[in-house]
Structure formats: C-alpha cells, structure tokens
Short mmCIF file of C-alpha atoms in Angstrom, two decimals:
data_model
loop_
_atom_site.label_atom_id
_atom_site.label_comp_id
_atom_site.label_asym_id
_atom_site.label_seq_id
_atom_site.Cartn_x
_atom_site.Cartn_y
_atom_site.Cartn_z
CA MET I 28 -38.63 -191.54 -34.16
CA ASP I 29 -37.88 -187.92 -33.96
CA TYR I 30 -40.03 -186.82 -31.00
CA LYS I 31 -39.49 -183.46 -31.26
CA ALA I 32 -40.33 -183.21 -34.92
CA GLU I 33 -43.66 -185.42 -34.03
CA GLN I 34 -44.78 -182.87 -31.30
CA GLU I 35 -44.18 -179.96 -33.67
CA MET I 36 -46.40 -181.23 -36.28
CA GLU I 37 -48.91 -182.09 -33.75
CA VAL I 38 -49.10 -178.45 -32.49
CA GLU I 39 -49.42 -177.08 -36.11
CA ALA I 40 -52.36 -179.43 -36.67
CA LEU I 41 -54.20 -178.43 -33.42
CA GLU I 42 -53.71 -174.65 -34.20
CA SER I 43 -55.14 -174.81 -37.97
CA ILE I 44 -58.15 -177.30 -36.55
CA LEU I 45 -59.19 -175.56 -33.12
CA MET I 46 -58.04 -171.84 -34.04
CA ASP I 47 -58.91 -169.51 -31.19
CA ASP I 48 -59.62 -172.27 -28.79
CA PHE I 49 -55.93 -173.29 -28.75
CA ALA I 50 -53.02 -171.25 -27.41
CA GLU I 51 -49.84 -171.63 -25.79
CA VAL I 52 -49.85 -170.95 -21.93
CA ASP I 53 -47.90 -167.84 -20.99
CA GLY I 54 -46.41 -167.87 -17.49
CA PRO I 55 -45.60 -170.49 -14.93
CA SER I 56 -46.44 -174.17 -15.74
CA PRO I 57 -49.23 -175.85 -13.78
CA SER I 58 -48.30 -177.28 -10.30
CA GLY I 59 -46.02 -180.29 -10.68
CA TRP I 60 -45.07 -179.77 -13.99
CA SER I 61 -41.72 -178.77 -14.98
CA ASP I 62 -41.17 -175.13 -16.18
CA SER I 63 -38.95 -176.18 -19.15
CA VAL I 64 -41.96 -177.64 -21.05
CA LYS I 65 -44.15 -175.81 -23.25
CA CYS I 66 -47.93 -175.65 -22.22
CA TYR I 67 -51.01 -175.55 -24.19
CA ARG I 68 -54.45 -174.74 -23.60
CA ILE I 69 -57.59 -175.80 -25.31
CA GLY I 70 -60.90 -174.28 -24.23
CA LEU I 71 -63.86 -176.52 -24.31
CA PRO I 72 -66.47 -176.83 -25.44
CA THR I 73 -64.64 -175.58 -28.75
CA GLY I 74 -66.39 -173.21 -31.38
CA GLU I 75 -66.99 -176.29 -33.41
CA ALA I 76 -68.84 -178.03 -30.93
CA GLU I 77 -70.89 -175.22 -29.79
CA SER I 78 -72.16 -174.67 -33.48
CA ALA I 79 -73.09 -178.41 -33.57
CA PRO I 80 -76.89 -178.57 -33.74
CA GLU I 81 -76.68 -181.87 -31.53
CA SER I 82 -74.72 -180.68 -28.87
CA GLY I 83 -77.47 -179.76 -26.57
CA ALA I 84 -77.57 -176.93 -24.24
CA SER I 85 -74.92 -177.00 -21.26
CA ASN I 86 -73.36 -174.60 -19.16
CA MET I 87 -70.00 -176.94 -18.50
CA GLN I 88 -66.94 -175.34 -19.67
CA PHE I 89 -63.36 -176.13 -18.87
CA ASP I 90 -59.86 -175.57 -20.26
CA LEU I 91 -57.82 -178.84 -21.03
CA LEU I 92 -54.28 -178.03 -20.31
CA PHE I 93 -51.36 -180.28 -21.67
CA ALA I 94 -47.79 -180.86 -22.34
CA HIS I 95 -45.47 -183.10 -24.51
CA THR I 96 -43.27 -185.24 -22.38
CA PRO I 97 -39.63 -185.97 -23.72
CA SER I 98 -40.79 -189.35 -25.21
CA TYR I 99 -44.08 -188.41 -26.47
CA PRO I 100 -46.18 -190.19 -28.11
CA ASP I 101 -44.42 -193.31 -26.80
CA GLU I 102 -45.19 -192.21 -23.41
CA ALA I 103 -48.56 -190.53 -21.99
CA PRO I 104 -48.53 -186.46 -22.23
CA LEU I 105 -49.30 -184.17 -19.21
CA ILE I 106 -52.95 -183.60 -18.98
CA LYS I 107 -54.92 -181.18 -16.50
CA LEU I 108 -58.39 -179.66 -16.33
CA SER I 109 -58.56 -175.96 -15.49
CA ASN I 110 -60.91 -173.34 -14.94
CA VAL I 111 -64.01 -175.84 -14.51
CA GLN I 112 -67.48 -174.27 -14.49
CA GLY I 113 -70.75 -176.13 -14.27
CA MET I 114 -69.20 -179.80 -13.37
CA SER I 115 -69.41 -181.54 -10.16
CA ASN I 116 -66.72 -183.57 -8.67
CA ASP I 117 -68.49 -186.73 -9.77
CA ASP I 118 -68.42 -185.29 -13.47
CA ILE I 119 -64.82 -184.32 -13.22
CA GLN I 120 -63.75 -187.80 -12.06
CA SER I 121 -65.87 -189.25 -14.99
CA LEU I 122 -64.08 -186.88 -17.53
CA GLN I 123 -60.78 -187.87 -16.25
CA LYS I 124 -61.40 -191.64 -16.51
CA VAL I 125 -62.36 -190.84 -20.11
CA ILE I 126 -59.12 -189.08 -20.87
CA ASP I 127 -57.19 -191.94 -19.38
CA GLU I 128 -58.70 -194.43 -21.41
CA GLN I 129 -57.85 -192.44 -24.56
CA ILE I 130 -54.36 -192.21 -23.65
CA GLN I 131 -54.02 -196.03 -22.85
CA GLU I 132 -55.74 -196.79 -26.16
CA ASN I 133 -53.72 -194.39 -28.31
CA MET I 134 -50.03 -194.93 -27.03
CA GLY I 135 -47.56 -194.50 -29.78
CA MET I 136 -49.80 -192.16 -31.75
CA SER I 137 -50.47 -188.40 -31.74
CA MET I 138 -53.54 -188.28 -29.32
CA ILE I 139 -54.30 -184.89 -28.24
CA TYR I 140 -56.91 -184.19 -30.84
CA THR I 141 -58.46 -187.60 -30.24
CA ILE I 142 -58.54 -186.70 -26.55
CA VAL I 143 -60.30 -183.43 -27.26
CA SER I 144 -62.72 -184.97 -29.27
CA ALA I 145 -63.60 -187.77 -26.55
CA ALA I 146 -63.96 -184.89 -24.15
CA GLN I 147 -66.33 -183.19 -26.38
CA GLU I 148 -68.43 -186.29 -26.93
CA TRP I 149 -68.55 -186.84 -23.19
CA MET I 150 -70.01 -183.17 -22.71
CA GLN I 151 -72.58 -183.48 -25.30
CA ASP I 152 -73.81 -187.06 -23.70
CA ARG I 153 -73.55 -185.47 -20.13
CA ALA I 154 -75.75 -182.35 -21.54
CA SER I 155 -78.45 -184.62 -22.71
CA ILE I 156 -79.04 -186.24 -19.31
CA PRO I 157 -81.64 -184.00 -17.32
CA GLN I 158 -80.35 -182.55 -14.58
CA GLU I 159 -81.63 -183.07 -10.92
CA VAL I 160 -82.50 -180.02 -9.03
CA VAL I 161 -80.77 -180.26 -5.55
CA LEU I 162 -83.04 -178.44 -3.05
CA ASP I 163 -82.33 -177.06 0.43
CA PRO I 164 -83.83 -179.49 2.89
CA ALA I 165 -86.03 -177.00 4.36
CA GLU I 166 -87.43 -176.18 0.92
CA ALA I 167 -87.72 -179.81 -0.11
CA LYS I 168 -89.71 -180.36 2.96
CA LYS I 169 -91.89 -177.07 2.48
CA ARG I 170 -92.91 -178.30 -1.13
CA ALA I 171 -93.53 -181.97 -0.04
CA ILE I 172 -96.12 -180.50 2.53
CA GLU I 173 -97.68 -178.28 0.05
CA ALA I 174 -98.05 -181.19 -2.43
CA GLU I 175 -99.84 -183.29 0.04
CA GLU I 176 -102.19 -180.44 1.03
CA ALA I 177 -103.13 -180.08 -2.67
CA ARG I 178 -103.68 -183.69 -3.06
CA LEU I 179 -106.06 -183.89 0.06
CA ALA I 180 -107.84 -180.73 -1.15
CA ALA I 181 -108.60 -182.13 -4.60
CA GLN I 182 -109.67 -185.33 -2.98
CA ARG I 183 -112.01 -183.73 -0.61
CA ALA I 184 -113.39 -181.63 -3.60
CA HIS I 185 -113.98 -184.62 -5.98
CA GLY I 186 -114.36 -187.41 -3.10
CA THR I 187 -112.86 -190.85 -3.39
CA GLN I 188 -113.52 -192.99 -6.52
CA VAL I 189 -115.00 -196.17 -5.45
CA SER I 190 -114.47 -199.35 -7.82
CA PRO I 191 -115.25 -203.07 -6.73
CA GLU I 192 -111.17 -203.44 -6.18
CA THR I 193 -110.85 -200.64 -4.05
CA PHE I 194 -114.11 -201.56 -1.98
CA VAL I 195 -112.57 -205.14 -1.38
CA THR I 196 -109.25 -203.58 -0.49
CA TRP I 197 -110.96 -201.39 2.17
CA ARG I 198 -113.23 -204.49 3.25
CA LYS I 199 -110.26 -206.32 3.85
CA GLN I 200 -108.50 -203.55 5.63
CA PHE I 201 -111.82 -202.71 7.98
CA ASP I 202 -111.80 -206.57 9.04
CA ILE I 203 -108.33 -206.63 10.14
CA GLU I 204 -108.93 -203.40 12.15
CA MET I 205 -111.93 -204.97 13.59
CA VAL I 206 -110.11 -208.33 14.55
CA LEU I 207 -107.07 -206.32 16.04
CA GLN I 208 -109.73 -203.98 18.03
CA LYS I 209 -111.18 -207.09 19.68
CA THR I 210 -108.03 -208.74 20.36
CA SER I 211 -106.96 -205.61 22.17
CA LEU I 212 -109.99 -205.05 24.15
CA ALA I 213 -109.77 -208.81 25.18
CA GLU I 214 -106.15 -208.52 26.28
CA GLN I 215 -107.04 -205.26 28.20
CA GLN I 216 -109.87 -207.09 29.84
CA GLN I 217 -107.73 -210.28 30.93
CA ALA I 218 -105.08 -207.59 32.23
CA ALA I 219 -107.51 -205.94 34.41
CA GLU I 220 -108.64 -209.09 35.83
CA LYS I 221 -105.19 -210.13 36.48
CA LYS I 222 -104.52 -206.89 37.93
CA GLY I 223 -107.53 -207.07 40.36
CA ARG I 224 -106.57 -210.68 41.26
CA LEU I 225 -104.64 -211.29 44.70
CA THR I 226 -101.86 -213.49 45.00
CA GLY I 227 -101.55 -215.90 48.10
CA LYS I 228 -99.02 -213.81 49.94
CA GLN I 229 -101.19 -210.58 49.39
CA PHE I 230 -104.45 -212.40 50.47
CA PHE I 231 -102.58 -213.55 53.76
CA GLN I 232 -101.50 -210.07 54.42
CA SER I 233 -104.77 -208.72 54.14
CA GLN I 234 -106.36 -211.23 56.37
CA GLU I 235 -103.77 -210.43 58.97
CA ALA I 236 -104.21 -206.86 58.75
CA GLN I 237 -108.11 -207.13 59.57
CA VAL I 238 -107.24 -209.44 62.40
CA GLU I 239 -104.82 -206.75 63.64
CA GLU I 240 -107.37 -203.89 63.38
CA SER I 241 -110.38 -205.71 64.92
CA ASP I 242 -111.60 -205.00 68.67
CA PRO I 243 -111.23 -208.25 70.77
CA SER I 244 -114.61 -207.37 72.24
CA ASP I 245 -116.18 -208.39 68.84
CA PHE I 246 -115.31 -211.89 69.16
CA GLU I 247 -117.90 -213.58 71.81
CA PHE I 248 -117.20 -217.18 72.53
CA GLU I 249 -119.88 -219.61 73.78
CA TYR I 250 -119.22 -222.88 75.00
CA GLU I 251 -121.78 -225.75 74.59
CA GLU I 252 -121.10 -229.12 76.59
CA PRO I 253 -121.39 -231.95 74.51
CA GLU I 254 -124.91 -233.87 74.37
CA GLY I 255 -125.25 -236.23 77.11
CA LYS I 256 -122.29 -235.12 79.24
CA GLN I 257 -124.54 -233.53 81.91
CA ALA I 258 -126.57 -236.57 82.43
CA LEU I 259 -123.41 -238.74 82.54
CA LEU I 260 -122.25 -236.52 85.27
CA GLU I 261 -125.50 -236.78 87.32
CA SER I 262 -125.43 -240.46 86.97
CA ASP I 263 -122.00 -240.65 88.47
CA GLU I 264 -122.91 -238.42 91.28
CA GLU I 265 -125.79 -240.86 92.25
CA GLU I 266 -123.43 -243.79 92.14
CA LEU I 267 -121.12 -241.86 94.49
CA SER I 268 -123.44 -240.71 97.18
CA PRO I 269 -123.88 -242.87 100.05
CA ASP I 270 -127.05 -245.13 100.10
CA GLU I 271 -129.48 -244.76 103.19
CA ASP I 272 -129.50 -248.53 103.85
CA ASP I 273 -125.96 -248.77 104.11
CA GLU I 274 -125.76 -245.83 106.72
CA SER I 275 -128.33 -247.72 109.03
CA ASP I 276 -126.32 -250.83 108.44
CA GLU I 277 -123.10 -249.12 109.71
CA GLU I 278 -125.23 -247.82 112.65
CA ASP I 279 -126.39 -251.15 113.77
CA MET I 280 -122.87 -252.67 113.75
CA LEU I 281 -121.56 -249.90 116.09
CA ALA I 282 -124.41 -250.58 118.53
CA ALA I 283 -123.71 -254.15 118.82
CA LEU I 284 -120.15 -253.71 119.48
CA GLY I 285 -120.94 -251.35 122.23
#
C-alpha cells in the first residue's frame, strides 16, 4: 500500500467535506508529537452538525487534532483533543473511549472522518441528557431549608388531610410511643428504687457511724435477777445458819467435861 498517497487522498476528502472546519495547523506540533509530521485541526461541532435540527442545544466545543503516522492506516493515527469548552473530565474520558474504539474497529482503512462522525454523534447524545446543576453546598442547604419552610407553611394553611390509611398509621405510631413511654417510666422507677437501696456494706457502715456518734449516757442497763434466784439464796442461808438446839447441846457437853 502506498501510505503517503492514501493519506493525501484522505486529506483532500476531508477538506471538501468539512471545508472551514478543517485546516492544517501552523506552528509547532502538540507535545509528544514529532515536528516532522503534518498536523491538522477539525473544529467540533462542525457547521454541518450545528445546522442539523436534531443536534440539540449544547455549549460543548473542542478541536480534534490529528496527524498521520508513517504506516497509517495500518497503524493508528495520532489523535488529541484541544481547546475543550463546556466538558467535564468525565466527558473527555468518555469521548476518548469512543475515539479509541473507532480506531480499533477501522484499522487498515481511512478512519478520520469516521472518528469525526462518531464524535459528533457522541456530542448529540450528550446534549440530549439533562445537565444537573451543581450548587454551592451553602446555597444547596439554604434552598433545602426554604423548601422545607414552604412545605410546613402550606401544611399549616391547609391542614393535614386525614384518611383511614393515615389514621391507622398514626394510631400505630401513637401506640408504639405510649408503650415506649411506659417502659421508660418503669425503668426510671426501678433505677430510683435501686439507687435508694443500701448494700450490706453500706448498711453496716451506717450503723457503725450511728454508734460512734451516740452519747454513752444514752444507754442505761438494768439488771434483773432471774426469777426464783433470791428465794434460793435465802433458803441456803437458812440451811447454813446454826440451829439454836445445836448450840445448847454443845454448851451441855462442855459443862459435863468441866
């Protein structure tokens, strides 16, 4: 294959199709590319895509830079995006993936216009997707508060609509809250009773402290003899006291001996 002739024919075809959106780049080649290669620029979206009614409104714009490699189209061309506007990093990565897929699918054939067509189709699909507006966190919080206040105000103005379903839901929630409240009160009462109850050690220490603080004169001890003990003592005394008859007998014996 005459690669140079094939490349020149492709350039002529692109000039006739894209017209003002196609141009050779003057000046140094992009970083990483050899200065000996010719570099071309294709502005996207092209005039043809902008005039198409189905293209949709979009502010995305970029330039597609390309250069033929020595063995193109049997090897991949050099492709790079430049002057990107209105595209996020995710958009760029997504478009680059589409370009890489086209290169692999069209290896061995002139593919630049096919790549351009795929990029335009990607832009049209991307433009049809509603874009999410990214708000500042403080602004997003402010809007959320305002929306909630508006909802509450509307609810206060019109009241809450009650239906059998909403009443059943409310009743179930009310019963649950009542059970939880009773359980909480019972637990608090048990905790209070447990807190007021002394342990064995605490009771002993409190009694010991009361004894130490008491006046000894406050304690009066009265001793009472066991019942019948006094009578027993008197009986013993009577038994131990000398009998008058015994004393007279002793005197008689002493007189006889004398």
